Coordinates of N, CA, C and O in Angstrom, one line a residue:
X273 N 114.5 84.9 90.2 CA 114.2 86.2 89.7 C 114.3 87.2 90.9 O 114.8 88.3 90.7
X274 N 113.9 86.8 92.1 CA 113.9 87.8 93.2 C 115.4 88.3 93.5 O 115.5 89.4 93.9
X275 N 116.4 87.5 93.2 CA 117.7 87.9 93.5 C 118.3 88.9 92.5 O 119.2 89.7 92.7
X276 N 117.7 88.9 91.2 CA 118.2 89.8 90.2 C 117.2 90.8 89.7 O 117.3 91.4 88.7
X277 N 116.1 91.0 90.5 CA 115.1 91.9 90.1 C 115.5 93.3 89.8 O 115.1 93.9 88.8
X278 N 116.4 93.8 90.6 CA 116.8 95.2 90.4 C 117.6 95.3 89.1 O 117.4 96.2 88.4
X279 N 118.5 94.4 88.9 CA 119.3 94.5 87.7 C 118.5 94.3 86.4 O 118.6 95.0 85.4
X280 N 117.5 93.4 86.5 CA 116.7 93.1 85.3 C 115.5 94.1 85.1 O 115.1 94.3 84.0
X281 N 115.0 94.7 86.2 CA 113.8 95.5 86.0 C 113.9 97.0 86.4 O 113.1 97.7 86.0
X282 N 114.8 97.3 87.3 CA 114.8 98.7 87.8 C 114.9 99.8 86.8 O 114.3 100.8 86.9
X283 N 115.6 99.5 85.7 CA 115.7 100.6 84.7 C 115.2 100.1 83.3 O 115.7 100.3 82.3
X284 N 114.1 99.4 83.4 CA 113.4 98.9 82.2 C 113.1 100.1 81.3 O 112.7 101.2 81.7
X285 N 113.4 100.0 80.0 CA 113.2 101.1 79.1 C 111.9 101.0 78.3 O 111.6 101.9 77.5
X286 N 111.1 100.0 78.6 CA 109.8 99.8 77.9 C 108.8 99.2 78.9 O 109.2 98.3 79.6
X287 N 107.6 99.7 78.9 CA 106.6 99.1 79.7 C 106.2 97.7 79.1 O 106.0 97.6 78.0
X288 N 106.3 96.7 80.0 CA 106.0 95.4 79.6 C 104.5 95.1 79.2 O 104.2 94.2 78.5
X289 N 103.7 96.0 79.6 CA 102.2 95.9 79.4 C 101.8 96.6 78.1 O 101.3 95.9 77.2
X290 N 102.1 97.8 77.9 CA 101.6 98.6 76.7 C 102.7 98.9 75.7 O 102.5 99.3 74.6
X291 N 104.0 98.6 76.1 CA 105.1 98.8 75.2 C 105.6 100.3 75.1 O 106.5 100.6 74.3
X292 N 105.0 101.2 75.9 CA 105.5 102.6 75.9 C 106.9 102.7 76.3 O 107.4 102.0 77.2
X293 N 107.7 103.5 75.6 CA 109.1 103.8 76.0 C 109.1 104.5 77.3 O 108.3 105.4 77.6
X294 N 110.1 104.1 78.1 CA 110.3 104.7 79.5 C 111.7 105.3 79.5 O 112.6 104.7 79.2
X295 N 111.7 106.6 79.9 CA 113.0 107.3 80.1 C 113.4 107.1 81.5 O 112.7 106.6 82.3
X296 N 114.6 107.6 81.8 CA 115.1 107.5 83.2 C 114.3 108.3 84.1 O 114.2 108.0 85.3
X297 N 113.6 109.3 83.6 CA 112.8 110.2 84.5 C 111.4 109.6 84.7 O 110.7 110.1 85.6
X298 N 111.0 108.7 83.9 CA 109.6 108.1 84.0 C 109.5 107.1 85.2 O 110.4 106.3 85.4
X299 N 108.4 107.2 85.9 CA 108.2 106.3 87.0 C 107.7 105.0 86.4 O 107.0 104.9 85.4
X300 N 108.1 103.9 87.0 CA 107.7 102.6 86.7 C 107.4 101.8 88.0 O 107.8 102.2 89.1
X301 N 106.7 100.7 87.9 CA 106.3 99.9 89.1 C 106.2 98.5 88.6 O 105.9 98.2 87.4
X302 N 106.4 97.5 89.5 CA 106.4 96.1 89.2 C 104.9 95.6 89.2 O 104.2 95.9 90.2
X303 N 104.5 94.9 88.2 CA 103.2 94.3 88.2 C 103.1 93.2 89.2 O 104.0 92.4 89.4
X304 N 102.0 93.1 89.9 CA 101.8 92.0 90.9 C 101.4 90.7 90.1 O 101.5 89.6 90.7
X305 N 101.1 90.8 88.9 CA 100.7 89.6 88.1 C 101.9 88.9 87.5 O 102.0 87.7 87.6
X306 N 102.9 89.6 86.9 CA 104.0 89.0 86.2 C 105.3 89.5 86.7 O 106.4 89.1 86.2
X307 N 105.3 90.4 87.6 CA 106.6 91.0 88.2 C 107.4 91.7 87.2 O 108.6 91.9 87.4
X308 N 106.8 92.2 86.1 CA 107.5 93.0 85.1 C 107.3 94.4 85.4 O 106.3 94.9 86.0
X309 N 108.3 95.3 84.9 CA 108.2 96.7 85.1 C 107.1 97.2 84.1 O 107.1 96.9 82.9
X310 N 106.2 98.0 84.7 CA 105.1 98.6 83.8 C 105.0 100.1 84.2 O 105.5 100.6 85.2
X311 N 104.4 100.9 83.3 CA 104.3 102.3 83.5 C 103.1 102.6 84.5 O 102.3 101.7 84.8
X312 N 103.1 103.7 85.1 CA 102.1 104.1 86.1 C 100.7 104.0 85.5 O 99.8 103.4 86.2
X313 N 100.4 104.5 84.3 CA 99.0 104.3 83.8 C 98.6 102.8 83.7 O 97.5 102.5 84.0
X314 N 99.5 101.9 83.3 CA 99.2 100.5 83.3 C 99.0 99.9 84.7 O 98.1 99.1 84.9
X315 N 99.7 100.4 85.7 CA 99.5 100.0 87.0 C 98.1 100.4 87.5 O 97.4 99.6 88.2
X316 N 97.7 101.6 87.1 CA 96.3 102.1 87.5 C 95.3 101.2 86.9 O 94.3 100.9 87.6
X317 N 95.5 100.7 85.7 CA 94.5 99.8 85.1 C 94.6 98.4 85.8 O 93.5 97.8 86.0
X318 N 95.7 98.0 86.1 CA 95.9 96.7 86.8 C 95.1 96.7 88.1 O 94.5 95.7 88.5
X319 N 95.2 97.9 88.8 CA 94.5 98.0 90.1 C 93.0 97.9 90.0 O 92.3 97.7 91.0
X320 N 92.4 98.1 88.8 CA 91.0 98.1 88.6 C 90.5 96.6 88.4 O 89.3 96.4 88.5
X321 N 91.4 95.7 88.2 CA 90.9 94.3 88.0 C 90.3 93.7 89.3 O 90.7 94.0 90.4
X322 N 89.3 92.9 89.1 CA 88.5 92.4 90.2 C 89.4 91.5 91.1 O 89.2 91.5 92.3
X323 N 90.4 90.8 90.6 CA 91.2 90.0 91.4 C 92.4 90.6 92.0 O 93.2 90.0 92.7
X324 N 92.6 91.9 91.7 CA 93.8 92.7 92.2 C 94.0 92.6 93.7 O 95.1 92.3 94.2
X325 N 92.9 92.8 94.5 CA 93.1 92.8 96.0 C 93.7 91.4 96.4 O 94.6 91.4 97.2
X326 N 93.2 90.3 95.9 CA 93.6 89.0 96.3 C 95.1 88.7 95.8 O 95.9 88.3 96.6
X327 N 95.3 89.1 94.5 CA 96.7 88.9 94.0 C 97.7 89.7 94.7 O 98.8 89.2 95.0
X328 N 97.4 90.9 95.0 CA 98.3 91.8 95.7 C 98.6 91.3 97.1 O 99.8 91.3 97.6
X329 N 97.6 90.8 97.8 CA 97.8 90.2 99.1 C 98.7 89.0 99.0 O 99.6 88.8 99.9
X330 N 98.6 88.2 98.0 CA 99.4 87.0 97.8 C 100.9 87.4 97.6 O 101.8 86.8 98.1
X331 N 101.1 88.5 96.8 CA 102.4 89.0 96.5 C 103.1 89.5 97.8 O 104.2 89.2 98.1
X332 N 102.3 90.2 98.6 CA 102.9 90.7 99.9 C 103.3 89.5 100.8 O 104.4 89.5 101.3
X333 N 102.4 88.5 100.9 CA 102.7 87.4 101.7 C 103.9 86.6 101.2 O 104.8 86.2 101.9
X334 N 104.0 86.4 99.9 CA 105.1 85.7 99.3 C 106.4 86.5 99.4 O 107.4 85.9 99.8
X335 N 106.3 87.8 99.2 CA 107.5 88.6 99.4 C 108.1 88.5 100.8 O 109.3 88.4 101.0
X336 N 107.2 88.6 101.7 CA 107.6 88.7 103.1 C 108.2 87.3 103.5 O 109.1 87.2 104.3
X337 N 107.7 86.2 103.0 CA 108.2 84.9 103.3 C 109.5 84.7 102.6 O 110.5 84.3 103.3
X338 N 109.6 85.0 101.3 CA 110.9 84.8 100.6 C 112.0 85.8 100.9 O 113.1 85.4 101.0
X339 N 111.6 87.0 101.0 CA 112.6 88.0 101.2 C 112.9 88.4 102.6 O 113.9 89.0 102.9
X340 N 112.0 88.0 103.5 CA 112.1 88.3 104.9 C 112.3 89.8 105.1 O 113.0 90.3 105.9
X341 N 111.5 90.6 104.3 CA 111.5 92.0 104.3 C 110.1 92.5 104.5 O 109.2 91.8 104.2
X342 N 110.0 93.7 105.0 CA 108.7 94.3 105.1 C 108.5 95.3 104.0 O 109.4 95.7 103.3
X343 N 107.3 95.8 103.9 CA 106.9 96.8 102.8 C 107.6 98.1 103.1 O 107.6 99.0 102.2
X344 N 108.2 98.3 104.2 CA 108.9 99.6 104.5 C 110.3 99.7 103.9 O 110.9 100.7 104.1
X345 N 110.8 98.6 103.3 CA 112.1 98.6 102.8 C 112.1 99.3 101.4 O 111.6 98.7 100.4
X346 N 112.4 100.6 101.3 CA 112.3 101.4 100.1 C 113.1 100.9 98.9 O 112.9 101.4 97.8
X347 N 114.1 100.1 99.2 CA 114.9 99.6 98.1 C 114.6 98.1 97.7 O 115.2 97.5 96.9
X348 N 113.5 97.6 98.3 CA 113.2 96.2 98.2 C 112.3 95.8 97.1 O 111.5 96.6 96.6
X349 N 112.4 94.5 96.7 CA 111.6 93.9 95.7 C 110.1 94.1 96.0 O 109.3 94.4 95.1
X350 N 109.6 93.8 97.2 CA 108.2 93.9 97.5 C 107.7 95.4 97.4 O 106.7 95.6 96.8
X351 N 108.5 96.3 97.9 CA 108.1 97.7 97.9 C 107.8 98.2 96.4 O 106.8 98.9 96.2
X352 N 108.6 97.7 95.5 CA 108.4 98.2 94.1 C 107.2 97.6 93.3 O 107.0 98.0 92.2
X353 N 106.5 96.7 94.0 CA 105.2 96.3 93.4 C 104.1 97.2 93.7 O 103.1 97.2 93.0
X354 N 104.3 98.2 94.6 CA 103.2 99.0 95.0 C 103.6 100.5 95.0 O 102.7 101.3 95.1
X355 N 104.8 100.8 94.9 CA 105.2 102.2 94.9 C 106.1 102.5 93.7 O 107.1 101.8 93.4
X356 N 105.7 103.5 92.8 CA 106.5 103.8 91.6 C 107.9 104.3 92.0 O 108.2 104.8 93.0
X357 N 108.8 104.0 91.1 CA 110.2 104.4 91.2 C 110.8 104.8 89.9 O 110.2 104.5 88.8
X358 N 111.9 105.5 89.9 CA 112.6 105.9 88.8 C 114.0 105.3 88.8 O 114.5 104.8 89.8
X359 N 114.7 105.3 87.6 CA 116.0 104.7 87.5 C 117.0 105.5 88.3 O 116.8 106.7 88.4

């Protein structure tokens, strides 16, 4: 999945969480739970979960191990779990 994330997820047309249609102008972000593209309101709800801090730390660690990239790579898989992007 990590090798094809951009092709599969970067221009998702529907939020994987709530099913809301997403246009090219809508921001989306990858969920730290299932790595699917979700809308910003769903991401805000995700961040309220009690286990979010631990899960997000694990995603960062896994990303940095597998991708050998840091969170400062604005085009990277890890970056898009925490910062909204548009198509």
